[in-house]
PDB file of C-alpha atoms in Angstrom:
ATOM      1  CA  MET A 623     -36.309  17.227 104.352  1.00 41.00           C
ATOM      2  CA  ALA A 624     -39.944  16.060 104.451  1.00 43.00           C
ATOM      3  CA  THR A 625     -40.933  19.285 106.166  1.00 43.00           C
ATOM      4  CA  ALA A 626     -39.292  21.403 103.463  1.00 42.00           C
ATOM      5  CA  HIS A 627     -41.009  19.358 100.754  1.00 42.00           C
ATOM      6  CA  ALA A 628     -44.415  19.696 102.470  1.00 42.00           C
ATOM      7  CA  ALA A 629     -43.925  23.447 102.812  1.00 44.00           C
ATOM      8  CA  GLN A 630     -43.350  23.735  99.049  1.00 50.00           C
ATOM      9  CA  ARG A 631     -46.750  22.176  98.344  1.00 60.00           C
ATOM     10  CA  ARG A 632     -48.655  24.849 100.237  1.00 65.00           C
ATOM     11  CA  PRO A 633     -50.283  27.391  97.964  1.00 66.00           C
ATOM     12  CA  ALA A 634     -48.328  30.637  97.839  1.00 68.00           C
ATOM     13  CA  VAL A 635     -51.148  32.602  96.179  1.00 72.00           C
ATOM     14  CA  LEU A 636     -54.837  31.889  95.574  1.00 66.00           C
ATOM     15  CA  GLY A 637     -54.228  30.863  91.951  1.00 68.00           C
ATOM     16  CA  ASP A 638     -52.080  27.968  93.180  1.00 70.00           C
ATOM     17  CA  LEU A 639     -55.184  26.296  94.599  1.00 66.00           C
ATOM     18  CA  LEU A 640     -56.361  25.380  91.076  1.00 65.00           C
ATOM     19  CA  PRO A 641     -55.140  22.072  89.538  1.00 63.00           C
ATOM     20  CA  GLY A 642     -53.375  21.542  86.186  1.00 69.00           C
ATOM     21  CA  ALA A 643     -50.298  23.787  86.094  1.00 74.00           C
ATOM     22  CA  LEU A 644     -49.906  24.693  82.395  1.00 78.00           C
ATOM     23  CA  ALA A 645     -53.593  24.943  81.523  1.00 80.00           C
ATOM     24  CA  ARG A 646     -54.267  26.734  84.809  1.00 80.00           C
ATOM     25  CA  ASP A 647     -51.452  29.240  84.322  1.00 87.00           C
ATOM     26  CA  THR A 648     -52.469  29.973  80.726  1.00 89.00           C
ATOM     27  CA  ALA A 649     -56.101  30.485  81.734  1.00 90.00           C
ATOM     28  CA  LEU A 650     -55.129  32.678  84.675  1.00 90.00           C
ATOM     29  CA  VAL A 651     -52.821  34.884  82.596  1.00 94.00           C
ATOM     30  CA  LEU A 652     -55.408  35.324  79.835  1.00 95.00           C
ATOM     31  CA  GLY A 653     -58.160  35.756  82.426  1.00 95.00           C
ATOM     32  CA  ALA A 654     -56.213  38.516  84.174  1.00 96.00           C
ATOM     33  CA  ALA A 655     -55.812  40.368  80.873  1.00 97.00           C
ATOM     34  CA  VAL A 656     -59.489  39.993  79.970  1.00 96.00           C
ATOM     35  CA  ILE A 657     -60.745  41.014  83.417  1.00 96.00           C
ATOM     36  CA  THR A 658     -58.493  44.070  83.333  1.00 96.00           C
ATOM     37  CA  GLY A 659     -59.896  44.936  79.896  1.00 96.00           C
ATOM     38  CA  ILE A 660     -63.450  44.567  81.183  1.00 95.00           C
ATOM     39  CA  ALA A 661     -62.629  46.617  84.280  1.00 95.00           C
ATOM     40  CA  ALA A 662     -61.236  49.351  82.018  1.00 95.00           C
ATOM     41  CA  GLN A 663     -64.725  49.834  80.593  1.00 94.00           C
ATOM     42  CA  ILE A 664     -65.948  50.788  84.059  1.00 92.00           C
ATOM     43  CA  ALA A 665     -64.810  54.366  83.652  1.00 92.00           C
ATOM     44  CA  VAL A 666     -65.999  57.622  85.153  1.00 92.00           C
ATOM     45  CA  PRO A 667     -64.541  60.818  83.690  1.00 92.00           C
ATOM     46  CA  LEU A 668     -63.548  63.436  86.234  1.00 91.00           C
ATOM     47  CA  PRO A 669     -63.786  67.141  85.522  1.00 91.00           C
ATOM     48  CA  GLY A 670     -60.433  68.851  85.131  1.00 91.00           C
ATOM     49  CA  THR A 671     -58.339  65.754  84.369  1.00 94.00           C
ATOM     50  CA  PRO A 672     -57.888  63.619  81.257  1.00 93.00           C
ATOM     51  CA  VAL A 673     -57.458  60.532  83.457  1.00 93.00           C
ATOM     52  CA  PRO A 674     -60.733  58.781  84.327  1.00 92.00           C
ATOM     53  CA  VAL A 675     -61.536  56.686  87.375  1.00 92.00           C
ATOM     54  CA  THR A 676     -61.603  53.055  86.236  1.00 93.00           C
ATOM     55  CA  GLY A 677     -61.827  49.554  87.623  1.00 92.00           C
ATOM     56  CA  GLN A 678     -58.485  48.643  86.033  1.00 93.00           C
ATOM     57  CA  THR A 679     -56.325  49.406  89.035  1.00 94.00           C
ATOM     58  CA  PHE A 680     -58.467  47.210  91.270  1.00 94.00           C
ATOM     59  CA  ALA A 681     -58.207  44.373  88.737  1.00 95.00           C
ATOM     60  CA  VAL A 682     -54.418  44.752  88.642  1.00 96.00           C
ATOM     61  CA  LEU A 683     -54.120  44.644  92.433  1.00 95.00           C
ATOM     62  CA  LEU A 684     -56.348  41.598  92.736  1.00 93.00           C
ATOM     63  CA  ALA A 685     -54.555  39.826  89.879  1.00 94.00           C
ATOM     64  CA  GLY A 686     -51.218  40.413  91.557  1.00 95.00           C
ATOM     65  CA  ALA A 687     -52.395  39.048  94.881  1.00 92.00           C
ATOM     66  CA  ALA A 688     -54.331  36.107  93.449  1.00 90.00           C
ATOM     67  CA  LEU A 689     -51.888  35.014  90.735  1.00 92.00           C
ATOM     68  CA  GLY A 690     -48.433  35.780  92.066  1.00 92.00           C
ATOM     69  CA  PRO A 691     -45.700  37.849  90.443  1.00 94.00           C
ATOM     70  CA  GLY A 692     -45.063  35.916  87.215  1.00 94.00           C
ATOM     71  CA  ARG A 693     -48.628  35.221  86.162  1.00 94.00           C
ATOM     72  CA  ALA A 694     -49.832  38.700  87.127  1.00 96.00           C
ATOM     73  CA  ALA A 695     -47.014  40.418  85.229  1.00 97.00           C
ATOM     74  CA  LEU A 696     -47.660  38.211  82.193  1.00 97.00           C
ATOM     75  CA  GLY A 697     -51.381  38.934  82.370  1.00 97.00           C
ATOM     76  CA  MET A 698     -50.722  42.675  82.398  1.00 97.00           C
ATOM     77  CA  LEU A 699     -48.175  42.306  79.596  1.00 97.00           C
ATOM     78  CA  VAL A 700     -50.770  40.452  77.493  1.00 97.00           C
ATOM     79  CA  TYR A 701     -53.255  43.231  78.289  1.00 97.00           C
ATOM     80  CA  LEU A 702     -50.736  45.886  77.217  1.00 97.00           C
ATOM     81  CA  LEU A 703     -49.539  44.140  74.048  1.00 96.00           C
ATOM     82  CA  ALA A 704     -53.042  43.233  72.882  1.00 96.00           C
ATOM     83  CA  GLY A 705     -54.151  46.830  73.425  1.00 95.00           C
ATOM     84  CA  LEU A 706     -51.143  48.117  71.493  1.00 95.00           C
ATOM     85  CA  ALA A 707     -51.974  45.653  68.704  1.00 95.00           C
ATOM     86  CA  GLY A 708     -55.483  47.097  68.385  1.00 94.00           C
ATOM     87  CA  VAL A 709     -57.718  45.221  70.821  1.00 94.00           C
ATOM     88  CA  PRO A 710     -60.103  47.985  71.960  1.00 93.00           C
ATOM     89  CA  TRP A 711     -60.029  47.177  75.660  1.00 92.00           C
ATOM     90  CA  PHE A 712     -58.274  50.142  77.164  1.00 93.00           C
ATOM     91  CA  THR A 713     -60.583  52.685  78.801  1.00 91.00           C
ATOM     92  CA  ASP A 714     -63.534  53.699  76.612  1.00 87.00           C
ATOM     93  CA  GLY A 715     -62.612  51.089  74.009  1.00 88.00           C
ATOM     94  CA  ALA A 716     -59.282  52.707  73.199  1.00 90.00           C
ATOM     95  CA  SER A 717     -56.206  50.933  71.896  1.00 91.00           C
ATOM     96  CA  GLY A 718     -52.670  52.055  71.097  1.00 90.00           C
ATOM     97  CA  ALA A 719     -50.578  54.413  73.209  1.00 87.00           C
ATOM     98  CA  GLY A 720     -51.902  57.862  72.317  1.00 86.00           C
ATOM     99  CA  PHE A 721     -53.764  58.845  75.474  1.00 91.00           C
ATOM    100  CA  ALA A 722     -52.954  60.482  78.789  1.00 92.00           C
ATOM    101  CA  SER A 723     -53.422  57.454  81.055  1.00 92.00           C
ATOM    102  CA  PHE A 724     -51.227  55.047  79.069  1.00 94.00           C
ATOM    103  CA  GLY A 725     -48.389  55.395  81.597  1.00 95.00           C
ATOM    104  CA  TYR A 726     -50.538  53.781  84.273  1.00 96.00           C
ATOM    105  CA  ILE A 727     -51.000  50.767  81.990  1.00 95.00           C
ATOM    106  CA  LEU A 728     -47.218  50.483  81.705  1.00 96.00           C
ATOM    107  CA  GLY A 729     -47.115  50.475  85.495  1.00 97.00           C
ATOM    108  CA  PHE A 730     -49.626  47.631  85.682  1.00 97.00           C
ATOM    109  CA  ILE A 731     -46.932  45.098  84.789  1.00 97.00           C
ATOM    110  CA  VAL A 732     -44.590  46.107  87.606  1.00 98.00           C
ATOM    111  CA  ALA A 733     -47.436  46.676  90.068  1.00 97.00           C
ATOM    112  CA  GLY A 734     -48.910  43.237  89.366  1.00 97.00           C
ATOM    113  CA  ALA A 735     -45.507  41.619  89.872  1.00 97.00           C
ATOM    114  CA  ALA A 736     -44.790  43.565  93.071  1.00 97.00           C
ATOM    115  CA  VAL A 737     -48.184  42.831  94.611  1.00 96.00           C
ATOM    116  CA  GLY A 738     -47.774  39.176  93.634  1.00 95.00           C
ATOM    117  CA  HIS A 739     -44.338  39.076  95.220  1.00 96.00           C
ATOM    118  CA  LEU A 740     -45.677  40.539  98.463  1.00 96.00           C
ATOM    119  CA  ALA A 741     -48.722  38.241  98.424  1.00 93.00           C
ATOM    120  CA  ARG A 742     -46.474  35.228  97.957  1.00 93.00           C
ATOM    121  CA  ARG A 743     -44.843  36.244 101.253  1.00 93.00           C
ATOM    122  CA  GLY A 744     -48.171  36.511 103.059  1.00 90.00           C
ATOM    123  CA  GLY A 745     -48.960  40.125 102.175  1.00 88.00           C
ATOM    124  CA  ASP A 746     -52.616  39.307 101.525  1.00 89.00           C
ATOM    125  CA  ARG A 747     -53.392  37.091 104.520  1.00 89.00           C
ATOM    126  CA  THR A 748     -54.502  39.755 107.003  1.00 91.00           C
ATOM    127  CA  PRO A 749     -56.297  43.065 106.455  1.00 91.00           C
ATOM    128  CA  LEU A 750     -53.337  45.153 107.673  1.00 93.00           C
ATOM    129  CA  ARG A 751     -50.791  43.345 105.511  1.00 93.00           C
ATOM    130  CA  THR A 752     -53.164  43.533 102.545  1.00 92.00           C
ATOM    131  CA  VAL A 753     -53.486  47.305 102.968  1.00 93.00           C
ATOM    132  CA  ALA A 754     -49.688  47.646 102.888  1.00 95.00           C
ATOM    133  CA  THR A 755     -49.428  45.382  99.831  1.00 95.00           C
ATOM    134  CA  MET A 756     -52.148  47.230  97.914  1.00 94.00           C
ATOM    135  CA  LEU A 757     -50.682  50.639  98.802  1.00 96.00           C
ATOM    136  CA  ALA A 758     -47.329  49.509  97.404  1.00 97.00           C
ATOM    137  CA  GLY A 759     -48.978  48.393  94.153  1.00 96.00           C
ATOM    138  CA  THR A 760     -50.934  51.625  93.884  1.00 97.00           C
ATOM    139  CA  ALA A 761     -47.780  53.696  94.448  1.00 97.00           C
ATOM    140  CA  ILE A 762     -46.056  51.813  91.623  1.00 97.00           C
ATOM    141  CA  MET A 763     -48.921  52.585  89.236  1.00 97.00           C
ATOM    142  CA  TYR A 764     -48.716  56.269  90.182  1.00 97.00           C
ATOM    143  CA  ALA A 765     -44.929  56.229  89.764  1.00 97.00           C
ATOM    144  CA  ALA A 766     -45.334  55.043  86.172  1.00 97.00           C
ATOM    145  CA  GLY A 767     -48.424  57.052  85.296  1.00 96.00           C
ATOM    146  CA  VAL A 768     -47.380  60.495  86.501  1.00 97.00           C
ATOM    147  CA  PRO A 769     -44.160  60.835  84.447  1.00 97.00           C
ATOM    148  CA  TYR A 770     -45.991  59.681  81.324  1.00 96.00           C
ATOM    149  CA  LEU A 771     -48.753  62.174  82.054  1.00 96.00           C
ATOM    150  CA  MET A 772     -46.139  64.913  82.449  1.00 96.00           C
ATOM    151  CA  ALA A 773     -44.622  64.081  79.067  1.00 96.00           C
ATOM    152  CA  TYR A 774     -47.960  63.589  77.312  1.00 96.00           C
ATOM    153  CA  LEU A 775     -49.454  66.878  78.529  1.00 96.00           C
ATOM    154  CA  HIS A 776     -46.162  68.820  78.719  1.00 97.00           C
ATOM    155  CA  VAL A 777     -46.785  69.828  82.338  1.00 97.00           C
ATOM    156  CA  ASP A 778     -44.634  69.998  85.444  1.00 97.00           C
ATOM    157  CA  LEU A 779     -44.655  67.475  88.288  1.00 97.00           C
ATOM    158  CA  ALA A 780     -46.995  69.481  90.519  1.00 97.00           C
ATOM    159  CA  THR A 781     -49.576  69.780  87.750  1.00 97.00           C
ATOM    160  CA  ALA A 782     -49.269  66.085  86.869  1.00 97.00           C
ATOM    161  CA  LEU A 783     -49.815  65.165  90.533  1.00 97.00           C
ATOM    162  CA  ASP A 784     -52.891  67.420  90.630  1.00 96.00           C
ATOM    163  CA  LEU A 785     -54.252  65.754  87.486  1.00 96.00           C
ATOM    164  CA  GLY A 786     -53.113  62.174  87.936  1.00 96.00           C
ATOM    165  CA  VAL A 787     -52.944  61.454  91.672  1.00 97.00           C
ATOM    166  CA  THR A 788     -54.899  63.836  93.902  1.00 95.00           C
ATOM    167  CA  PRO A 789     -58.346  63.220  92.347  1.00 95.00           C
ATOM    168  CA  PHE A 790     -57.889  59.458  92.725  1.00 95.00           C
ATOM    169  CA  LEU A 791     -56.686  59.146  96.311  1.00 95.00           C
ATOM    170  CA  ALA A 792     -60.124  58.617  97.873  1.00 92.00           C
ATOM    171  CA  GLY A 793     -61.182  56.062  95.259  1.00 92.00           C
ATOM    172  CA  ASP A 794     -57.894  54.200  95.505  1.00 93.00           C
ATOM    173  CA  ALA A 795     -58.188  54.141  99.285  1.00 94.00           C
ATOM    174  CA  LEU A 796     -61.602  52.531  98.867  1.00 93.00           C
ATOM    175  CA  LYS A 797     -60.149  49.919  96.476  1.00 91.00           C
ATOM    176  CA  VAL A 798     -57.380  49.145  98.977  1.00 91.00           C
ATOM    177  CA  LEU A 799     -59.883  48.718 101.808  1.00 92.00           C
ATOM    178  CA  LEU A 800     -62.088  46.507  99.642  1.00 91.00           C
ATOM    179  CA  ALA A 801     -59.105  44.307  98.806  1.00 88.00           C
ATOM    180  CA  ALA A 802     -58.176  44.212 102.506  1.00 87.00           C
ATOM    181  CA  GLY A 803     -61.577  42.692 103.202  1.00 87.00           C
ATOM    182  CA  LEU A 804     -61.769  40.361 100.186  1.00 86.00           C
ATOM    183  CA  LEU A 805     -58.355  38.725 100.085  1.00 87.00           C
ATOM    184  CA  PRO A 806     -57.991  37.604 103.720  1.00 85.00           C
ATOM    185  CA  ALA A 807     -61.608  36.373 103.564  1.00 86.00           C
ATOM    186  CA  ALA A 808     -60.810  34.359 100.428  1.00 85.00           C
ATOM    187  CA  TRP A 809     -57.903  32.687 102.209  1.00 83.00           C
ATOM    188  CA  LYS A 810     -60.114  31.855 105.178  1.00 83.00           C
ATOM    189  CA  LEU A 811     -62.802  30.418 102.894  1.00 83.00           C
ATOM    190  CA  THR A 812     -60.297  28.142 101.187  1.00 78.00           C
ATOM    191  CA  GLY A 813     -58.942  26.979 104.528  1.00 74.00           C
ATOM    192  CA  ALA A 814     -55.447  27.384 103.100  1.00 57.00           C
ATOM    193  CA  ALA A 815     -54.328  30.496 104.967  1.00 50.00           C
ATOM    194  CA  ARG A 816     -50.811  30.454 106.300  1.00 49.00           C
ATOM    195  CA  ARG A 817     -49.125  33.039 108.442  1.00 45.00           C
TER     196      ARG A 817
END
C-alpha cells in the first residue's frame, strides 16, 4: 500500500514538478495556448503550398509531453477557441477558421492529448521513445490537417498530401529530433526520470 501511494507522488510529466495544483494547472494551460500563439508567428511561407512552416507544431508536441494529456488538450482548446473568437494569434496574425491550415489547428487538441498520454507512460524519457511519441503526435496533426485542406482547396488526397505533408517532412523530422534531445535531457536535469 505504501509503495502504491509513493508511486502516485512521482511526477508523470514535467509540469507535475511545479507546486500548487490549481494555479499551476491554470498557468500551464494558458501558457501552452500563448506559447503556441507565439510559435505560430514564426512562419515561413513555402512556394507552391498555402500551408506555411511554423513553430506551432513543435509547441504542441512539447506542450503534450510537458503537460500531460488533459492540460495539453485544454491549452490547445483555449488556443483554438480564442483564435476563433478573434485573438489574432494564428499564423500571420490570423483568426477565425477561413484559411487552409485550420485543420492542423483542430488536430492540435488530439495531438497534444495523445503525446501527453504517451509521455505520462514514459514516452519522453529516452530519445528513442521520444521519437516514437513525437511521430505519433505529428501523424495526428497530419491526419486532421490533410482532410481539411482537401475540403478547403477542393483537391484530391494525393494533391493534399503534396501540399500539406510532403513539403513538411524534413522540418518535422528536425522538430522530432530536437524534442528527442530536449525532453530526456530535461528529465535528467530534474533528477526525476523514471523508466
